[in-house]
Protein backbone atom coordinates (compact mmCIF):
# COMPACT_ATOMS: atom_id res chain seq x y z
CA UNK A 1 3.13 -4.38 9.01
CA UNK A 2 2.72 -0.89 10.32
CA UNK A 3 5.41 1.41 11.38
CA UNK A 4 4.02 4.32 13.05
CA UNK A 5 2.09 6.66 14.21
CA UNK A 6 4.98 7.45 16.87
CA UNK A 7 7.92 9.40 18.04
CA UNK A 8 10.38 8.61 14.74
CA UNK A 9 13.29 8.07 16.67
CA UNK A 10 12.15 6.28 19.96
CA UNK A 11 9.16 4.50 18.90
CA UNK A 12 9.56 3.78 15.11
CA UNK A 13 12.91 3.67 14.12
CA UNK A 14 14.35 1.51 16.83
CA UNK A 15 12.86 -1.93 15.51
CA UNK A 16 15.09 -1.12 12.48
CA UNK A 17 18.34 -1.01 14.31
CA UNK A 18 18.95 -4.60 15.27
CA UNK A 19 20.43 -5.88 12.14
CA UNK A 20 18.63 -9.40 12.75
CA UNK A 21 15.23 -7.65 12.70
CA UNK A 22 15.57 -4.94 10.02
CA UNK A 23 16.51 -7.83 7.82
CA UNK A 24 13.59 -9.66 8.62
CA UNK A 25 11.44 -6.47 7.96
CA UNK A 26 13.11 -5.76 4.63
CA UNK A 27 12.52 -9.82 3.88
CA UNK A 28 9.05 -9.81 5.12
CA UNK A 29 6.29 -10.80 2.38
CA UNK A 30 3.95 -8.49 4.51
CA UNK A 31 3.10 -5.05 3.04
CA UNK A 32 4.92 -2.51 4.78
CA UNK A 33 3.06 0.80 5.96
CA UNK A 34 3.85 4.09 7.35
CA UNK A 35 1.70 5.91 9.39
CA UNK A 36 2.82 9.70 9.19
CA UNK A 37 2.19 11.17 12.81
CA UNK A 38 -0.70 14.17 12.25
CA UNK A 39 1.90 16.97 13.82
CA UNK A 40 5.60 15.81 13.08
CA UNK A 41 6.73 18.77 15.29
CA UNK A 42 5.26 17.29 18.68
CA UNK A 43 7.91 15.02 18.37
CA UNK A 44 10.80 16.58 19.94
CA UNK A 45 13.34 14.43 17.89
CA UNK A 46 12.33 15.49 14.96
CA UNK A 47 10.94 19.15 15.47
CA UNK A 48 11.09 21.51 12.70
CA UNK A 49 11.99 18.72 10.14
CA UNK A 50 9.27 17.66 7.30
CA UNK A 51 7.18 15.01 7.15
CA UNK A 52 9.05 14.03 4.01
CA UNK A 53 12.41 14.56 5.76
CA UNK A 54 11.13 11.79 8.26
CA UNK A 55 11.12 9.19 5.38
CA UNK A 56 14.62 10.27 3.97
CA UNK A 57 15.40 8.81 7.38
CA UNK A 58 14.31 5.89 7.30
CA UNK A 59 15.76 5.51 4.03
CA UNK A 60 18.94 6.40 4.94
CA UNK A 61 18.71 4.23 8.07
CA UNK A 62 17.21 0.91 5.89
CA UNK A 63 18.51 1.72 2.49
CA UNK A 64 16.72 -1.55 1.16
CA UNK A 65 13.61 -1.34 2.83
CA UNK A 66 10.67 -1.20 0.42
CA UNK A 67 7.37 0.97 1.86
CA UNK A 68 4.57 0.03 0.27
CA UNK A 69 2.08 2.52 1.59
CA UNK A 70 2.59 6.11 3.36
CA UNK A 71 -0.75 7.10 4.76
CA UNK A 72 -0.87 10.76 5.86
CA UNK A 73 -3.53 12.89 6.70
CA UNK A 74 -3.45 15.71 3.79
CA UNK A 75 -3.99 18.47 6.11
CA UNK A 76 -0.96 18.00 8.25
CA UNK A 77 1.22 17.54 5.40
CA UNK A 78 3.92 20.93 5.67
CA UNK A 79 4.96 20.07 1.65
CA UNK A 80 2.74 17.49 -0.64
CA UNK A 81 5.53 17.50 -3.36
CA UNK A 82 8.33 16.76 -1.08
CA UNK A 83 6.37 13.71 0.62
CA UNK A 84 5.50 12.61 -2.73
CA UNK A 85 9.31 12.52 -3.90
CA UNK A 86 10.07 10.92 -0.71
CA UNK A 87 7.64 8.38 -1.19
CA UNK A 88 9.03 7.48 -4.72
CA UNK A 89 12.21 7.14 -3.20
CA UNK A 90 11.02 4.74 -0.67
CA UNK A 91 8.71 2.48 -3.05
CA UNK A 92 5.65 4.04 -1.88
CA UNK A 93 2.40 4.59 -2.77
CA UNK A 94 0.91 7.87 -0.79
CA UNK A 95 -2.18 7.65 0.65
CA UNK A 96 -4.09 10.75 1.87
CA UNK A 97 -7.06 10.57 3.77
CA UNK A 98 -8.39 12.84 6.66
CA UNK A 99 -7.30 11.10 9.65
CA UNK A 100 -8.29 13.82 12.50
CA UNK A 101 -10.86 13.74 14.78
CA UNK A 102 -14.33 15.47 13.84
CA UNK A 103 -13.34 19.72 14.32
CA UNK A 104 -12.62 21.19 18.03
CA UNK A 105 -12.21 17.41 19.48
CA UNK A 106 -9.15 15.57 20.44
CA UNK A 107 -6.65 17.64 18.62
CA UNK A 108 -3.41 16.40 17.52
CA UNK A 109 -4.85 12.38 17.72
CA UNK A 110 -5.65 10.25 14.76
CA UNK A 111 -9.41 9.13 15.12
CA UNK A 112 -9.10 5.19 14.85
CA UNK A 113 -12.28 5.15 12.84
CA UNK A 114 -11.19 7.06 9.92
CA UNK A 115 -7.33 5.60 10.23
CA UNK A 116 -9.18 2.37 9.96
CA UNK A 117 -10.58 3.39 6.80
CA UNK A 118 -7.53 4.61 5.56
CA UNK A 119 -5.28 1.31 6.37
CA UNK A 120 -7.93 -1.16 5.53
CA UNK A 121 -7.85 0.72 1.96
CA UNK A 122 -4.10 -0.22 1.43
CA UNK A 123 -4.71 -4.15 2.21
């Protein structure tokens, strides 16, 4: 089950407030994965905030919802320490892998080859 890449608060985090179906996420047997989005400030919601602020969200949100897998693309990551700390908190394992298009193309939009890569390496 992946949760992301997306705008935290209107694409993500929204499956998680229906009580019925954040239970049945924190319940699943499926691995749970986070997709970290490649700039967190383009979304609006969540501008100026860290990428490892995004996950003490969703922990706060989903307190015991287990993450298996954060997979984030090491050169969009504002604070490596911080994201790892938040990943312990959540259960999960941090992936990085360079998820960006090849230099000068598509900025700002995970190329689904190498994201491919990098979630088929987590199941």
């Amino acid at each position: 089950m992946f949760l992301g890449p997306g705008s935290w608060y209107t694409s993500v985090l929204p499956h998680l407030l229906l009580p019925g179906l954040a239970l049945a996420i924190t319940k699943s047997a499926a691995k749970k994965i986070i997709v970290l989005n490649l700039d967190p400030n383009s979304d609006t919601e969540m501008s100026g905030l860290s990428v490892a602020r995004h996950l003490v969200v969703l922990a706060d949100l989903v307190p015991d919802l287990t993450i298996d897998a954060v997979i984030a693309d090491p050169g969009h990551v504002d604070d490596l320490d911080a994201l790892t700390r938040s990943c312990e908190r959540i259960g999960a394992e941090l992936i990085l892998n360079t998820l960006t298009y090849p230099r000068g193309t598509r900025l700002g939009e995970h190329d689904p080859d190498r994201l491919a890569v990098a979630m088929g390496s987590v199941l």
